[in-house]
Each structure stands twice: as C-alpha cells, then as structure tokens.
Amino acid sequence: MKIGILTQPLYTNYGGLLQAYALQTVLKRMGHEVWTEDRRTFPLSFKYFLKCIIGPFIGRYYPTKKQYSIISQHTRRFVEENIRVTDPVVTNTKEIFRKYQIDAYIVGSDQVWRPRYSPCITNYFLDFTKDSIVKRIAYSASFGVEEWEFTPEQTQVCSTLLKRFDAVSVREDSGILLCKKYLDVDAVCLVDPTMLLEKDDYIQLVEKDSTQPSSGKLLVYVLDQTEEKQRIIRKVSENLSVEPFFVGVKKQFEKVGMKKINECIYPPVTAWLQGFMEADYVLTDSFHGTVFALIFNKPFIVIGNEIRGMGRFTSLLRLFNLENRIVTSCEEVNADLINRRIDFMKVNDIQKIERKKAFAFLYNSLKK
C-alpha cells in the first residue's frame, strides 16, 4: 500500500524528526511504500520578509532562507539520509496526494492538531482528500494541551472531516476527551511513534554516523531556559556529584541573529541520541527528552513546561506510574526524588504492551 504521512515540517526539532523517522520505519517494515510530506514554510511571504527587516530593531531575529539552511544543515542531512520525503509542499498538498497516488494517509504524531503550530489546521484533518477514496488514519495525533484551542468555525469543519476517518488515535489521554467532547469522534490513546522502535534501532543510527563522545554524565536538554531551571540543574548536579552536559543548539537565532549564527547550528540528530546513550541521568523540560530517557532506561527528572503543554507529560508519565518525576520549581527537587529508583523492568514491560497495541491498530487500520 502507498502511504503518505502528514506531520509537522521536518526542520530542527529532534523529537519531531525522530517520531517521523520511527513511524515511517515501522510502516516500511510492515511492507508498505511510504512517503512523509516535506512540508515547508518557505518561500518566504512578504509578511515574513518584513519581519526579517524589522526584527533586529525589536531584539528578535528571523532567519532568511539562506540563514536557515545554515542553522539546519545537520538536521536536514538526517532527513535526506533517513526519511523518504515527497517533493516540497508549501500549499498544494492535494497535488502531492495525486502525484504519489496515495492509498492511505496517516496524520501524526507530534502536535499536529494544535492550531498555533498548524495554521492550516484543516490540512491535518485531510480536507484535501474529501472527494477521494483513500484510507484516513490518525496515529498518536496530539492537541498538545488539555484545553480546546480551536475556533467555533474550525471545530465545525474539523469535526465533519474527522468523522470520515477510518481510525483515530491520539497521543494523550486528554485527547480522547477532546475528540469526544468537541469533535464527536471516539479515539484511542497510543504511544508516540518513537516508542515503537527498540533502543537498539537508535543505537544503530548513532553507530553509522561519526559523533563525538559526550563530556559529562548529567544530560540536560532544556528547550526554554530560565533562571529557575538553572537552579534545578545546579541542584541535581551537586547532589549527584556529576558534571552536566547539554545537548541541542547553543543559542537561538531569534535571540542572537546572524553575528553568532555558528552557535545557532543544530547538532546532528545522532549526537543528540548519543547523549542519551551515554548519560547516567537526564534532566529535561522536553516531551521527547522524557521519551528517550524512558527508551534508554535513564533515571530522569522532568521540569514541567507549561508553555509547551503539560498534558503531554502527565499523560506519558501516568502510563508508567511515574508522575512523581515532574517538578515545576527548584523547591520540589530533593535528594529523595533525585535518587529515587525507577523500576525500568516494569517500564520496559509496559512499552512492550503499548507497542503491541500500536502495531495491532496500524495493521487493522490499513487492512484492505
């Protein structure tokens, strides 16, 4: 079967790239021919062009297409080497659908159903397939938050579109309630695609690439830096008597601009993965940072990231009975929490069960 995957643009988000890689890998192993839509926001609109000019005057920088190609050189290489993509898509998704003669579309995972991240939100409910015979599936699609963010008009249109789907699964248990309450559709909760692969699958990715070893034992992957989070990092580091090391980009282009662009280049995806392989402990405010701590069986603490949506964290950790690993302030961090043992044998058993559920969902949804 020819399958198209519709997810967020494949840019510099490590979790977003790896979930796209994982879902495509699983489907290919099932014997399908798979493409992931290469959705782009470039070429730049006139409005964005104005932002690039005005931004420096208000202390916020927007990368041009050329600058972005520098920033994303390593993450783009990961896509080119590991993810089979369609021709670039800016607006005309319907043309891609026709060109590749797609038999089934899978929407997911990531926060594809969050309007602030998906401006063309009806695309992610497959509006471009409404006059066609095609299987429509949502796999582990995420709203990102527990509150409803759709406008009344979006709600009405997306409810109609979602009722045409053959199968609907969401990533968070709160998504089941949102689907039922606002879209009048029943859904099931399934794990993020990254958890469908084994730890060894990711180790093989790292081993075929050349990366430098990590410089410490406390891996820190923090997306939104604050002084409070720095206090937590210091506290955990001192308690464990280990040096922290940071994975991810050193500086955000939006804050420093072209003058420090070399510090804005995202490290390779394999270097990010290697950090989890080599760490003794993980400290993160990232959903996928939490996921990979679980996959690699590393003790961890999650710093609650309310800006990016807490529902994702609570739903994931509730599944493993690890909600107590979430903190929101330095005062909640103590020696008991830091050194509390995680039963990874139990974690791995739950992952096996969830994988079986997910594989059964995909197999049954794709049956001709």
Short mmCIF file of C-alpha atoms in Angstrom, two decimals:
data_model
loop_
_atom_site.label_atom_id
_atom_site.label_comp_id
_atom_site.label_asym_id
_atom_site.label_seq_id
_atom_site.Cartn_x
_atom_site.Cartn_y
_atom_site.Cartn_z
CA MET A 1 0.00 0.00 0.00
CA LYS A 2 1.19 3.55 -0.77
CA ILE A 3 1.06 5.58 2.42
CA GLY A 4 1.51 9.30 2.96
CA ILE A 5 2.43 10.61 6.42
CA LEU A 6 1.36 14.11 7.32
CA THR A 7 3.22 15.63 10.27
CA GLN A 8 4.80 18.93 11.28
CA PRO A 9 7.54 20.31 8.98
CA LEU A 10 10.80 18.37 9.25
CA TYR A 11 13.03 21.18 10.46
CA THR A 12 15.17 21.24 13.61
CA ASN A 13 13.02 19.66 16.31
CA TYR A 14 14.78 16.44 17.34
CA GLY A 15 11.66 14.77 18.69
CA GLY A 16 9.67 15.75 15.63
CA LEU A 17 12.30 14.33 13.29
CA LEU A 18 12.67 11.09 15.22
CA GLN A 19 8.94 10.43 15.51
CA ALA A 20 8.65 10.90 11.74
CA TYR A 21 11.58 8.53 11.20
CA ALA A 22 10.11 5.95 13.59
CA LEU A 23 6.62 5.89 12.09
CA GLN A 24 7.96 5.61 8.56
CA THR A 25 10.36 2.84 9.61
CA VAL A 26 7.57 0.83 11.25
CA LEU A 27 5.31 1.13 8.21
CA LYS A 28 8.12 0.16 5.82
CA ARG A 29 8.84 -2.92 7.93
CA MET A 30 5.16 -3.82 7.56
CA GLY A 31 5.77 -3.92 3.80
CA HIS A 32 4.28 -0.59 2.74
CA GLU A 33 5.63 2.06 0.38
CA VAL A 34 5.83 5.21 2.47
CA TRP A 35 6.46 8.92 1.95
CA THR A 36 6.41 11.71 4.51
CA GLU A 37 5.21 15.06 3.19
CA ASP A 38 8.09 17.53 3.09
CA ARG A 39 6.06 20.48 4.28
CA ARG A 40 7.79 23.86 4.07
CA THR A 41 7.09 27.41 5.20
CA PHE A 42 9.50 28.75 2.57
CA PRO A 43 9.47 30.53 0.16
CA LEU A 44 9.03 33.48 2.45
CA SER A 45 5.87 35.51 2.44
CA PHE A 46 6.06 39.31 2.18
CA LYS A 47 4.96 39.48 5.83
CA TYR A 48 7.87 37.29 6.89
CA PHE A 49 10.26 39.35 4.75
CA LEU A 50 9.17 42.43 6.69
CA LYS A 51 9.81 40.59 9.97
CA CYS A 52 13.37 39.85 8.84
CA ILE A 53 13.94 43.58 8.28
CA ILE A 54 12.14 44.93 11.35
CA GLY A 55 13.08 42.15 13.78
CA PRO A 56 16.60 43.35 14.73
CA PHE A 57 15.17 46.71 15.83
CA ILE A 58 12.95 45.00 18.42
CA GLY A 59 15.52 42.41 19.52
CA ARG A 60 14.06 39.42 17.68
CA TYR A 61 15.72 37.97 14.61
CA TYR A 62 14.11 35.92 11.86
CA PRO A 63 16.34 33.76 9.63
CA THR A 64 16.27 34.16 5.88
CA LYS A 65 16.08 31.03 3.76
CA LYS A 66 19.87 31.03 3.37
CA GLN A 67 20.46 31.54 7.09
CA TYR A 68 18.02 28.77 7.91
CA SER A 69 19.88 26.38 5.60
CA ILE A 70 22.99 27.01 7.72
CA ILE A 71 21.18 26.50 11.02
CA SER A 72 19.51 23.28 9.88
CA GLN A 73 22.37 21.74 7.89
CA HIS A 74 22.77 18.70 10.18
CA THR A 75 19.09 18.07 10.85
CA ARG A 76 18.34 18.38 7.13
CA ARG A 77 21.03 15.81 6.44
CA PHE A 78 19.26 13.42 8.82
CA VAL A 79 16.07 13.81 6.80
CA GLU A 80 17.88 13.32 3.49
CA GLU A 81 19.59 10.16 4.72
CA ASN A 82 16.83 8.56 6.79
CA ILE A 83 13.35 9.76 5.83
CA ARG A 84 11.78 9.29 2.41
CA VAL A 85 10.01 12.55 1.62
CA THR A 86 7.79 13.86 -1.14
CA ASP A 87 8.52 16.89 -3.24
CA PRO A 88 8.47 20.03 -1.08
CA VAL A 89 4.96 21.14 -0.14
CA VAL A 90 4.16 24.78 0.60
CA THR A 91 0.44 24.95 -0.05
CA ASN A 92 -0.68 22.40 -2.63
CA THR A 93 -0.97 19.19 -0.63
CA LYS A 94 -3.66 17.93 -2.99
CA GLU A 95 -1.19 17.85 -5.87
CA ILE A 96 1.18 15.65 -3.82
CA PHE A 97 -1.73 13.34 -3.00
CA ARG A 98 -2.46 12.89 -6.71
CA LYS A 99 1.16 12.67 -7.88
CA TYR A 100 2.13 9.87 -5.47
CA GLN A 101 -1.20 8.02 -5.85
CA ILE A 102 -1.57 7.67 -2.09
CA ASP A 103 -3.81 4.84 -0.88
CA ALA A 104 -3.77 5.83 2.80
CA TYR A 105 -2.92 8.98 4.71
CA ILE A 106 -1.69 8.86 8.31
CA VAL A 107 -1.80 12.09 10.32
CA GLY A 108 0.56 12.23 13.29
CA SER A 109 2.28 12.27 15.60
CA ASP A 110 3.55 15.46 17.26
CA GLN A 111 1.26 18.43 17.93
CA VAL A 112 -0.40 18.27 14.53
CA TRP A 113 -3.81 19.20 15.95
CA ARG A 114 -2.69 22.34 17.75
CA PRO A 115 -3.80 25.38 15.71
CA ARG A 116 -0.93 27.59 16.87
CA TYR A 117 1.54 25.07 15.39
CA SER A 118 -0.60 24.10 12.38
CA PRO A 119 -2.00 27.29 10.79
CA CYS A 120 -3.60 25.23 8.01
CA ILE A 121 -5.32 23.09 10.62
CA THR A 122 -7.89 21.58 8.24
CA ASN A 123 -4.99 20.08 6.23
CA TYR A 124 -4.23 17.95 9.27
CA PHE A 125 -7.78 16.63 9.11
CA LEU A 126 -7.16 15.73 5.44
CA ASP A 127 -9.51 18.28 3.86
CA PHE A 128 -7.72 17.77 0.54
CA THR A 129 -8.93 14.13 0.34
CA LYS A 130 -12.65 14.77 0.87
CA ASP A 131 -13.63 13.84 -2.70
CA SER A 132 -11.33 10.82 -2.93
CA ILE A 133 -11.35 7.17 -2.00
CA VAL A 134 -8.49 6.83 0.47
CA LYS A 135 -7.92 5.45 3.94
CA ARG A 136 -7.70 8.17 6.57
CA ILE A 137 -5.94 7.38 9.84
CA ALA A 138 -4.76 9.45 12.78
CA TYR A 139 -1.87 7.84 14.62
CA SER A 140 -0.99 9.29 18.04
CA ALA A 141 -2.06 12.76 16.92
CA SER A 142 -1.62 15.40 19.60
CA PHE A 143 -3.53 18.53 20.61
CA GLY A 144 -0.56 19.36 22.86
CA VAL A 145 -2.73 20.81 25.62
CA GLU A 146 -5.76 19.83 27.64
CA GLU A 147 -7.75 22.96 26.72
CA TRP A 148 -9.67 23.44 23.48
CA GLU A 149 -7.90 25.94 21.20
CA PHE A 150 -9.98 25.67 18.01
CA THR A 151 -12.31 28.46 16.91
CA PRO A 152 -16.00 27.54 16.53
CA GLU A 153 -15.56 27.52 12.75
CA GLN A 154 -12.51 25.26 12.93
CA THR A 155 -14.33 22.97 15.33
CA GLN A 156 -17.27 22.54 12.98
CA VAL A 157 -15.15 21.88 9.89
CA CYS A 158 -12.70 19.55 11.62
CA SER A 159 -15.48 17.57 13.26
CA THR A 160 -17.01 16.87 9.86
CA LEU A 161 -13.64 15.91 8.40
CA LEU A 162 -12.64 13.65 11.30
CA LYS A 163 -15.87 11.68 11.03
CA ARG A 164 -14.59 10.47 7.65
CA PHE A 165 -11.50 8.86 9.22
CA ASP A 166 -11.23 5.08 9.30
CA ALA A 167 -9.41 5.07 12.65
CA VAL A 168 -8.42 7.74 15.17
CA SER A 169 -5.76 7.52 17.84
CA VAL A 170 -4.29 10.31 19.96
CA ARG A 171 -1.09 10.62 21.96
CA GLU A 172 -2.52 11.85 25.27
CA ASP A 173 -5.45 10.51 27.23
CA SER A 174 -6.82 14.06 27.37
CA GLY A 175 -7.05 13.89 23.56
CA ILE A 176 -9.70 11.18 23.87
CA LEU A 177 -11.90 13.58 25.84
CA LEU A 178 -11.27 16.47 23.42
CA CYS A 179 -12.16 14.32 20.40
CA LYS A 180 -15.39 13.18 22.01
CA LYS A 181 -16.49 16.49 23.51
CA TYR A 182 -15.66 18.85 20.64
CA LEU A 183 -15.39 16.71 17.52
CA ASP A 184 -17.92 13.99 18.41
CA VAL A 185 -15.48 11.23 17.47
CA ASP A 186 -14.25 8.25 19.52
CA ALA A 187 -10.49 7.86 19.77
CA VAL A 188 -7.98 5.59 21.47
CA CYS A 189 -4.70 6.59 23.11
CA LEU A 190 -1.47 5.16 21.65
CA VAL A 191 2.18 5.92 22.36
CA ASP A 192 4.35 8.29 20.35
CA PRO A 193 5.93 6.62 17.28
CA THR A 194 9.41 6.92 18.78
CA MET A 195 8.40 4.27 21.33
CA LEU A 196 7.54 1.77 18.59
CA LEU A 197 11.22 1.19 17.88
CA GLU A 198 13.68 -0.59 20.16
CA LYS A 199 16.63 1.07 21.85
CA ASP A 200 18.94 -0.84 19.51
CA ASP A 201 17.32 0.80 16.47
CA TYR A 202 18.52 4.18 17.72
CA ILE A 203 21.94 2.84 18.69
CA GLN A 204 22.38 1.64 15.11
CA LEU A 205 21.60 5.14 13.84
CA VAL A 206 24.34 6.56 16.04
CA GLU A 207 26.86 3.87 15.14
CA LYS A 208 26.58 4.51 11.41
CA ASP A 209 27.35 8.20 11.96
CA SER A 210 30.54 9.76 13.33
CA THR A 211 29.83 11.67 16.55
CA GLN A 212 31.97 12.89 19.41
CA PRO A 213 31.53 11.35 22.89
CA SER A 214 29.66 13.39 25.48
CA SER A 215 31.58 15.49 28.00
CA GLY A 216 29.62 14.71 31.18
CA LYS A 217 27.17 12.33 32.80
CA LEU A 218 24.15 14.53 33.57
CA LEU A 219 22.39 15.14 30.27
CA VAL A 220 20.48 18.43 30.18
CA TYR A 221 18.01 19.01 27.37
CA VAL A 222 16.09 22.19 28.18
CA LEU A 223 14.12 23.98 25.47
CA ASP A 224 13.10 27.08 27.43
CA GLN A 225 15.96 28.36 29.59
CA THR A 226 15.08 30.22 32.81
CA GLU A 227 16.97 31.04 35.98
CA GLU A 228 14.72 28.65 37.89
CA LYS A 229 15.72 25.81 35.57
CA GLN A 230 19.39 26.74 36.02
CA ARG A 231 18.91 26.42 39.78
CA ILE A 232 17.42 22.95 39.30
CA ILE A 233 20.33 21.91 37.07
CA ARG A 234 22.86 23.06 39.68
CA LYS A 235 20.99 21.32 42.47
CA VAL A 236 20.80 17.97 40.67
CA SER A 237 24.41 18.22 39.51
CA GLU A 238 25.68 18.90 43.04
CA ASN A 239 23.59 16.11 44.55
CA LEU A 240 24.86 13.54 42.05
CA SER A 241 28.41 14.96 42.01
CA VAL A 242 28.46 14.84 38.21
CA GLU A 243 29.08 17.43 35.55
CA PRO A 244 26.11 18.42 33.37
CA PHE A 245 26.41 18.40 29.61
CA PHE A 246 23.96 20.00 27.22
CA VAL A 247 22.53 18.58 24.02
CA GLY A 248 20.86 20.75 21.44
CA VAL A 249 21.60 24.13 19.95
CA LYS A 250 23.80 26.52 21.96
CA LYS A 251 21.94 29.73 21.11
CA GLN A 252 18.62 30.54 19.48
CA PHE A 253 18.92 32.53 16.25
CA GLU A 254 15.81 34.50 17.20
CA LYS A 255 17.74 35.98 20.14
CA VAL A 256 21.26 36.49 18.77
CA GLY A 257 20.93 36.81 15.00
CA MET A 258 23.48 36.45 12.20
CA LYS A 259 26.51 37.58 14.22
CA LYS A 260 26.50 34.34 16.23
CA ILE A 261 25.00 32.05 13.62
CA ASN A 262 27.71 29.41 14.14
CA GLU A 263 26.38 28.93 17.67
CA CYS A 264 22.85 28.55 16.27
CA ILE A 265 23.60 25.46 14.18
CA TYR A 266 21.70 22.46 15.48
CA PRO A 267 23.98 19.49 16.22
CA PRO A 268 23.33 16.21 14.37
CA VAL A 269 20.36 14.11 15.44
CA THR A 270 22.76 11.24 16.14
CA ALA A 271 24.76 13.44 18.54
CA TRP A 272 21.51 14.20 20.38
CA LEU A 273 20.72 10.48 20.59
CA GLN A 274 24.25 9.67 21.71
CA GLY A 275 23.78 12.00 24.64
CA PHE A 276 21.00 9.76 25.94
CA MET A 277 23.05 6.63 25.28
CA GLU A 278 25.99 7.88 27.34
CA ALA A 279 24.19 9.74 30.13
CA ASP A 280 23.86 8.44 33.68
CA TYR A 281 20.98 10.81 34.39
CA VAL A 282 18.62 13.03 32.34
CA LEU A 283 17.14 16.41 33.20
CA THR A 284 14.70 17.82 30.63
CA ASP A 285 11.67 20.01 30.00
CA SER A 286 11.01 18.28 26.67
CA PHE A 287 8.36 15.67 25.91
CA HIS A 288 10.67 13.71 23.63
CA GLY A 289 13.55 14.20 26.05
CA THR A 290 11.37 12.34 28.54
CA VAL A 291 10.50 9.67 25.98
CA PHE A 292 14.16 8.93 25.20
CA ALA A 293 15.08 8.81 28.89
CA LEU A 294 12.49 6.03 29.14
CA ILE A 295 13.67 4.27 25.96
CA PHE A 296 17.30 4.29 27.12
CA ASN A 297 16.35 3.45 30.72
CA LYS A 298 17.96 6.53 32.24
CA PRO A 299 16.82 7.94 35.60
CA PHE A 300 15.36 11.38 34.98
CA ILE A 301 13.55 14.43 36.25
CA VAL A 302 11.11 16.37 34.08
CA ILE A 303 10.81 20.11 34.55
CA GLY A 304 7.16 20.86 33.76
CA ASN A 305 6.92 23.00 30.64
CA GLU A 306 3.56 24.76 30.88
CA ILE A 307 4.28 26.95 27.84
CA ARG A 308 4.51 23.90 25.59
CA GLY A 309 1.66 21.98 27.26
CA MET A 310 1.69 19.91 30.48
CA GLY A 311 -0.89 17.35 29.32
CA ARG A 312 1.70 15.57 27.18
CA PHE A 313 3.97 14.98 30.17
CA THR A 314 1.32 13.90 32.65
CA SER A 315 -0.30 11.51 30.18
CA LEU A 316 3.01 9.88 29.26
CA LEU A 317 4.27 9.52 32.82
CA ARG A 318 0.90 8.37 34.13
CA LEU A 319 1.17 5.43 31.74
CA PHE A 320 4.37 4.34 33.52
CA ASN A 321 3.23 5.38 37.03
CA LEU A 322 6.00 7.98 37.11
CA GLU A 323 4.07 11.23 37.55
CA ASN A 324 6.23 11.94 40.62
CA ARG A 325 9.19 12.63 38.29
CA ILE A 326 7.67 16.02 37.26
CA VAL A 327 8.68 19.20 39.08
CA THR A 328 7.84 22.82 38.43
CA SER A 329 10.21 24.57 40.86
CA CYS A 330 13.59 24.07 42.50
CA GLU A 331 11.92 23.65 45.90
CA GLU A 332 10.34 20.39 44.71
CA VAL A 333 13.75 18.91 43.94
CA ASN A 334 15.33 17.00 46.83
CA ALA A 335 17.71 14.12 47.41
CA ASP A 336 14.87 11.64 47.79
CA LEU A 337 13.45 12.48 44.36
CA ILE A 338 16.83 12.66 42.64
CA ASN A 339 17.93 9.27 43.93
CA ARG A 340 14.57 7.51 43.83
CA ARG A 341 14.92 4.28 41.88
CA ILE A 342 12.89 3.72 38.71
CA ASP A 343 11.80 0.15 38.01
CA PHE A 344 12.89 0.02 34.37
CA MET A 345 11.96 -3.63 34.06
CA LYS A 346 8.37 -2.55 34.63
CA VAL A 347 8.83 0.40 32.25
CA ASN A 348 10.07 -1.92 29.51
CA ASP A 349 7.20 -4.36 30.07
CA ILE A 350 4.69 -1.52 29.65
CA GLN A 351 6.45 -0.37 26.47
CA LYS A 352 6.13 -3.89 25.02
CA ILE A 353 2.41 -3.93 25.76
CA GLU A 354 1.92 -0.49 24.22
CA ARG A 355 3.87 -1.47 21.11
CA LYS A 356 1.60 -4.46 20.58
CA LYS A 357 -1.47 -2.21 20.85
CA ALA A 358 0.01 0.23 18.34
CA PHE A 359 1.04 -2.43 15.83
CA ALA A 360 -2.43 -4.00 16.02
CA PHE A 361 -4.03 -0.58 15.46
CA LEU A 362 -1.89 0.12 12.40
CA TYR A 363 -2.33 -3.36 10.96
CA ASN A 364 -6.11 -3.36 11.38
CA SER A 365 -6.48 0.22 10.12
CA LEU A 366 -4.51 -0.49 6.97
CA LYS A 367 -6.16 -3.76 6.03
CA LYS A 368 -7.57 -3.56 2.51
#
